[in-house]
Amino acid sequence: MLNKNEEKNLHNNQPETAPKNQSSFYFFPFLITFIVMFGIWMLLSGKFDPFHLSLGFISCAIVAFLSSDLLFPSPILKGKLTVFLRWLCYLPWLTIELYKANIHLVYLSLHPRMMDLIDPRIIKFKSTLDSELGLVTFANSITLTPGTITVNVSSDGDFKVHAIDKACADSLPGEMEIKIAKVFRKV
Amino acid sequence: METITSIKPLLAVLVSLLVTPMLVSSRNPNVREGWTFVAAIIKLAIVASMVPAILQGTEIVYTVAEVFPGVAIKFKVDAFGMLFALVSSSLWIVTTIYSIGYMRGLNEHSQTRYFCFFAIALSATVGVAFSANLFTLYLFYEMLSFATYPLVAHHQDREARSSGRKYLLYIVGASIGLVLPAMMICYNLTGTLEFSKQGIFTGTEPNATMLVLLLMLVLGFAKAGIMPFHSWLPAAMVAPTPVSALLHAVAVVKVGAFSVLRVLTGVFGIDLLARLNLGTVICYIAAFTVITASLIALSQDGLKRRLAFSTIGQLSYIVLGVALLSPKGMIGGMTHIAMHAFGKITLFFCAGAIFVATGKKNISEMVGIGRRMPITMVAFFIGSLSVIGLPPTGGFFSKWYLVQGTIQADQWPMLVVLLSSSLLNAAYFFPIVYKAFFCTPEEAMFENRIEEAPIWCVVPLVVTAAGSIALFFYPTLFLKLAELATR
Amino acid sequence: MDNIFLYSSLYLAFLMVLSLYRAIAGPTVLDRMIGVNAIGSKTTVMLILIGLLYHRVDMFVDICLAYAMLNFIAVLAASRYFHKRKGLSDEI
Amino acid sequence: MDIFVCILLFSGLFFLTAGSIGILRFPDFYSRLHPAGKLDTLGTLLAMLGLALFNLHHFSLGALLTSLKIMLIIIFVFVASPTATHAIVDAGVRAGLAPWTKGEKRR
Amino acid sequence: MFWQIDLAILTLVVVTAVASIMVKDLLGAAILFGAYSFLMCLLWSIMGAVDVAFTEASVGAGVSSVFFVAAVFRTSRRTKD
Amino acid sequence: MSELIPTIIAKYNYWIYITLMMIGLYAMIAKNNLVKKIVGMNIFQTAIILYYVSIGVKKGATIPISTGGHGAAHEAVHAADYLNPLPHVLMLTAIVVGVATLGVALALCLRIYSRYNTLEEDEILAQIRKK
Amino acid sequence: MKIIGLIITIITGAFLVYAAIDFPAWSDPNSPASTYLSPYFIENSMKDTSVPNYVTSLLADYRGFDTMFETTVIFTAGLVCFILLRISGGKEPETSHYRHVLTGVTVTLKKGHKIPESEDFERIDDLWTPPDLIIKTSCRLMIPFIQLFGLYVIAHGHSSPGGGFQGGVILGASIILLAISHDLRTALEKMREKVVAILCPIGVSIYAGTGTLCLLLGVNFLDYSALASVLHVDPIAARSHGIFMVEIGVGIAVMTTMIWIYNNISSAGKYNQGL
Amino acid sequence: MSQQYPAILVIVPLLSAFAISIAGWVNKRLCFPIIVTALSVVVYASIGLLLTVLEKGVVIYHLGGWPPPVGIAYYVDHLNGLVLVVVASVALLNVIAAKKSIEQEFPDKAAPFYTLYILMVTGLLGIVVTGDAFNLYVLLEIAALTGYGLLAMGEERAQLSSLNYLYMGTIGACFYLLGVGYLYIVTGSLNMMDIARLLPPLYQSKAVLAAFIICMVGVWLKMAFFPLHSWLPNAYTHATSAASSLIAPLVTKVMVYVMIRLILTIFTPEFAFATMALNNVVVWLAVIAIVMGAILALAERNLKKMLTFIIVAEVGYMVGGAWLGNRAGMTGAILHIVNDALMTLCVFLVVGNIVYKVKGYAFEDLQGLFRKMPFTMGAFVVGAMSIIGVPPTCGFFSKWYLILGALQAGHYGFVAALIFSSLVSVVLFFRIFEICYYEPFSDHHGHDHPPEPMDEAPLLMVVPLLIVAVILILVGLYTGDIVNHIIKFAIPEGLV
């Protein structure tokens, strides 16, 4: 099915942490998943009588048992919480960026001579980020912000981005990458 | 009239049916035919054991199950039925003997099948004879049709198959297409199907309906061979000769005639027919058949085909006799069932014996055969006398009564028909006999050396020929039965 | 307030017509996917609006969430088609 | 309060409108994804936020939880929308769709 | 039950239904059918049938479209009508 | 005429359900592609669901979930306040039956495709006839 | 065919339109449907079963028998897909492919050969493509929440919309999402075929078994009030609990069936790389 | 326990279906004993129910303990009591007879097959026993879905035919559902008895009229009534023998039962026959169905396909009989449900045995079968006689009532059609007898074929077949009792 060259290329781009060894069971990921899930449960349920709480307990246990390895592919949890907190702090900035980007896009969309303004192109660059989550956050942020959409990311950090015009293309990787790198830097 | 309830009629019907598993399972031909004999003799014994009671004027009745309101599977033995059952069951024994000789003589295949269906056919025949209502009659009539199909198509070659198809098409087509709806209409009109002397109709039904019903019922029993539903019979002659002999001279065709008679006497009733003047219609149809069939028979070269057309003609005598609606005519018609049976079976036996001994089927090839097979040809002569209706054979009585019947009924044209057809009968039988015995040596196709068919073949035909003659001297049993039936 | 919600919903329905045009007109399957996805995002909002109109928004939130999830899954499944079957010869 | 809700709702609707128009007007598949992916996300986000706020009108624990659930939807959309956009654009690349460049006809 | 929205969505539903059977590509048909189901879900929530809407959203729209796409994936997209 | 327009408006849902059903039926009869027929079949089924749900609608009623919650069992409940839940229940069943049928139909399509390598009915029939 | 179809359609449509003229107007509160039977359910649901969601009580109790068969229909569909599509094992394909995880090199082996069990190689199929990083990661994070949501929907069918069906489908969809975003092998490792195939009838059996339990306790089939003696609660609460048990059964059955059907359809019964 | 029979009737097969499904993954040999036990229980319960009904009258069972208009109820009266026994016993006999061929045809999928099989039986039993219009739809779908699965497991063309069946079946079921919806919108009820009680004042309503017609069209689609029959022959022909010998005898018959139930119970005969005045049209359709079925059967050179066309004709019998609008016709239709189920079972089991041994059922494969498989063919003769309508077998008696009904209604076209189809059946079956009775033609080859040794199907297949053959005759002989004690009460007094 695949073009030969492309196949090789794609194969080399593989992330290394494909979920494997499903059978192995780790306690701490389980516990943390359970706690997170229980929090969400309370939010969803809104009923705090013993019956529903015990149901929640059982449900969360089931989910944690089934899927804790999806949430935490590796059993090492050191620093995850810090990363998560930093990630939360990153969100407001992203929202503002999103807002700004959208104003630009609205302008483009509603402009009568839109065809002259845009100049789509695909650009490539290499990111310095190394963690998987960091890359994904970055990719999604790119998608959400100014006139750019991530086309492809490899686990090495090669980005292929579709940009709507030259200005947008030039702004990459820019400030965003730095911010994300801060979030995901090693503790 | 007194009635007795007895299981005997059912037994008489079932005997030959129950013997079929034995026939199928027995590996040795001798054992198999032994069983057939046993069944045939038991059957005759059961039937015969009922004769005294019948002769005293009682009826024997047995109900198996009621299937519809007012309609049951029911047996009733009366004089007419007894007459027919007696003839067919006694001739079965003879035919069995003949079959053994014929089948073994020709080294036929599938003999087990042959004997099985023969037994089933006999069951059905006796069932028809003893049935108490139109429904039961129809049931056994259909059973007989299907049971004889494998016998007709026994040879399995192309001709046999096409004849078998023709046979089924006519017989079953007519019975499902005409009898069944007619029966339903009767039931719908009257709510019963029981045979009774005065008929089941109230007489208030419109004439046209009655005429249509009558025609449907009379023509629908196509086994009676009334034209235009006759052409299955010549076709069916491809069957082995014992089959033609018993079934197409006695059982099957007589079942047709018997059914027609039953319908005329039991469903419509003589009085109603007379009142509506419907008998004449049947008379003319039958008369037409008689003459036409005889004329066709004249031109046939195949011996069995000639016999077949003869049978068609003779069957219509029976119908004609009853349709005259005069007591004498009815006696004549009924006794003709027996008389013709003995005569015609002899003729068929002879034809078969000739075939077994010489392999000849056509009349033109039989010149001088009397020198080679004198016993057979003498028997043939006796048989033909009986069929023509000349003394000293039983056939004389039935024809005598028929003639009297025409006079009694004031149907002069019918008298002419009867007499002329007798002449025609003579015209197509005597040349055979004459050529068989009286020919110049140059014409003779056979060497002057007596070489009869196997003994198993010869004995039966001698017996039946003797029976024909005996009936001339002792016809009382059948005449008595017929008289009882017309009362 | 109900009136505002009602007219907002109607307006959303009008926006859906616009997205539906893209979904129907194509020209490629992927354009249709974009259109359907856009309809989906409007529908989520509309569901909440309807919940508010019924004054029973707590009952509609669950539907809305499920809707968003399954819309996502459906779109993902459709796009995964091209992941395994590249282009092919027929119209894309 | 109502006014604030209205502002949020209408701005959300405005973005959604722009998104819809953008989907119609942009010349090719890739560029259409921009309004579809971004404007719709933001529009949904704002509108929902407004509605969540409105829901807090009659404050109670239940209402708060409901609003939080709406926020949950927002988060979900926030994660799912770019992913879906990416999936679609990826599909386009794999399908071999060439991007529109300046000067071509609208596709 | 809000007849104005109901009316609007009903019209949309009809359009989508026609489109999904007219489109000359099975994948497109599957996608449009998904849209049709989602609109139906909306319609039912408008009519107040929340459980039906929920079921349609999950069963009718979500899983059905996935099945459709899977089937098209395993067979062919080609169609003459 | 004056009576016609109110009739049309008062039963708008019913007209649309008929329209949808006919679209589905037409697709099932006239379309040549097996999967297209399945799409038509689903539209057909949903049309009936639409019909049923329309029966359940009641002016001025709210969704059929008690506003009182678990505890308030003994308040008086006015039937007119709630939509008719029975059609909803029936239609849950119908939807599920629909998806079950869909699954089976698609499985059959897959088998057919693996055998004839096409989904067009006329092409399949041509192949069968050739044999 | 098109014209015939059109004619049939138009005739049928015209007939239906003709019949619809006699209908009560849409949303008429006084139509027979709204006044004859439904008030009973609305007014008595809380009293009889203490379930605020009338649809749920109607679904699982008043008309619980329908629902049992509805679940059976789902099970049947799964089974039919299985029986039609599943290519039974035992036949080893001509070639098998393995991929070295670290380098991405693909090894193709002839029939009969095997690679020693190791962490470095994973089995792939000839249609294999690498999973997309973004999709994979975001889905991986979403799936647990989707599952939780599914369970929540099942558990709260009493008081809010939802219940066994919807929750079950969402649960199933979460596994399907796993299969879509990763590949079918990964999903199968989570939910093995045998587990699916056994859980599915068990789910329906929970439903039917609850009913049979009632029957064995001496009342009619599916009359949950009999469970009161087992659960030590009053009959009304027993009905509520009975409904809950039934919903769990439905949830399990629906979830597994959805996975089952998806697995079979997306891999055409080969259970290798799916969609 | 006896008051729980209606529930047991459905629950036992349902639970055993799940048990079989699980057992298939654990130990395959458990499947067959489970299914036979379950079906035996069902037969026992159905006979018990019929006896109870005969003794005490209608049995009503409230599912979930809710009284009828609220909950779902089962009604067992004389009509469905009779059909229940037929369905249960046909299923039991067939599964025993089919065991060998199932093992031969799909050794590794026997367990799912048995599961589908018994689910189908559950569905059919449920359809027969239920008193709720919507419940019937759900059960209809179960029976249909399992049917699609079972039929599609056959040879190559089976899937396409099964898919066509699926389309038609879905339309049919949806039409039925729509009809129920129409009834619901005007009455607000779903219970059959309740609807019947509420309907009379509404007889003039167009919606009720439409409901009736739509329901009828739906049911006709499902039973392959004439213009809508096109799916049936292919679907049944290409299926495996185990599946077709369950589906062919039961599905169409049960749908005819549904039709009769609709006419008799929901829309009372007065409405169906008097208000509607559609009798003539439908009976003429039935006439065409019978004639077309017979003619199309004549054109076939393939035993199984021929039999399927005969089924089409038989459906015409039943529909026509029911629509004659008098007691005799209705009696004939109901009796024919029983008889046709049995005789179709008989001939399809024969086909199963032939396929098991000969691996084909085209006419040329059948040569010399009488010698090879005498018992099978003996049973075939009985079945064929019954289809033709030869007296001691049961087929004749239902035909009798049908003709009687037609005569009373003055519908001679129907009589003619019945007679015609009987005649055609004679031709059809004797053509086959000819082929399998006689060894191949010897006039071309010259040399004699040595007679083939007897090679009968296994005992497990032959014994049920012979039992069916005997039952065919017994039912025929006891028709009077069946009519007088059961069917007479199944038809409301109003129908004369």
Short mmCIF file of C-alpha atoms in Angstrom, two decimals, chain H residues 79 83 124 127-128 140 216 219-220 222-225 249-264 311-312 314-323 329-330 332-338 340:
data_model
loop_
_atom_site.label_atom_id
_atom_site.label_comp_id
_atom_site.label_asym_id
_atom_site.label_seq_id
_atom_site.Cartn_x
_atom_site.Cartn_y
_atom_site.Cartn_z
CA LEU H 79 -55.62 -20.31 18.00
CA VAL H 83 -49.74 -22.84 16.57
CA LEU H 124 -41.36 -17.25 16.77
CA ILE H 127 -44.73 -13.78 18.23
CA VAL H 128 -47.31 -16.45 18.58
CA LEU H 140 -40.51 -10.16 14.85
CA MET H 216 -51.29 -6.11 6.24
CA VAL H 219 -47.08 -8.83 7.20
CA TRP H 220 -47.50 -9.82 3.59
CA LYS H 222 -42.75 -10.88 5.66
CA MET H 223 -44.71 -13.87 4.52
CA ALA H 224 -43.89 -13.43 0.83
CA PHE H 225 -47.39 -12.97 -0.39
CA PRO H 249 -41.86 -24.42 7.69
CA LEU H 250 -42.21 -21.82 10.37
CA VAL H 251 -41.60 -18.24 9.37
CA THR H 252 -44.21 -17.81 6.69
CA LYS H 253 -46.71 -19.77 8.73
CA VAL H 254 -46.16 -17.70 11.82
CA MET H 255 -46.62 -14.59 9.74
CA VAL H 256 -49.88 -15.97 8.47
CA TYR H 257 -50.79 -16.50 12.07
CA VAL H 258 -50.01 -12.86 12.73
CA MET H 259 -52.23 -11.86 9.87
CA ILE H 260 -55.07 -13.96 11.18
CA ARG H 261 -54.51 -12.55 14.63
CA LEU H 262 -54.70 -9.06 13.21
CA ILE H 263 -57.91 -9.84 11.41
CA LEU H 264 -59.57 -11.77 14.18
CA ILE H 311 -44.26 -22.25 -0.40
CA VAL H 312 -45.21 -19.10 -2.25
CA GLU H 314 -49.10 -22.23 -0.12
CA VAL H 315 -48.97 -18.75 1.31
CA GLY H 316 -51.53 -17.87 -1.31
CA TYR H 317 -53.73 -20.68 0.01
CA MET H 318 -53.61 -19.40 3.52
CA VAL H 319 -54.06 -15.74 2.77
CA GLY H 320 -56.84 -16.47 0.37
CA GLY H 321 -58.52 -18.78 2.83
CA ALA H 322 -58.35 -16.27 5.62
CA TRP H 323 -59.71 -13.52 3.41
CA GLY H 329 -62.22 -20.53 4.81
CA MET H 330 -60.76 -19.35 8.09
CA GLY H 332 -58.98 -23.98 6.29
CA ALA H 333 -56.39 -21.27 6.68
CA ILE H 334 -55.72 -22.11 10.30
CA LEU H 335 -55.63 -25.80 9.60
CA HIS H 336 -53.32 -25.17 6.72
CA ILE H 337 -50.91 -23.33 9.01
CA VAL H 338 -50.53 -26.55 10.95
CA ASP H 340 -48.24 -26.74 5.81
#
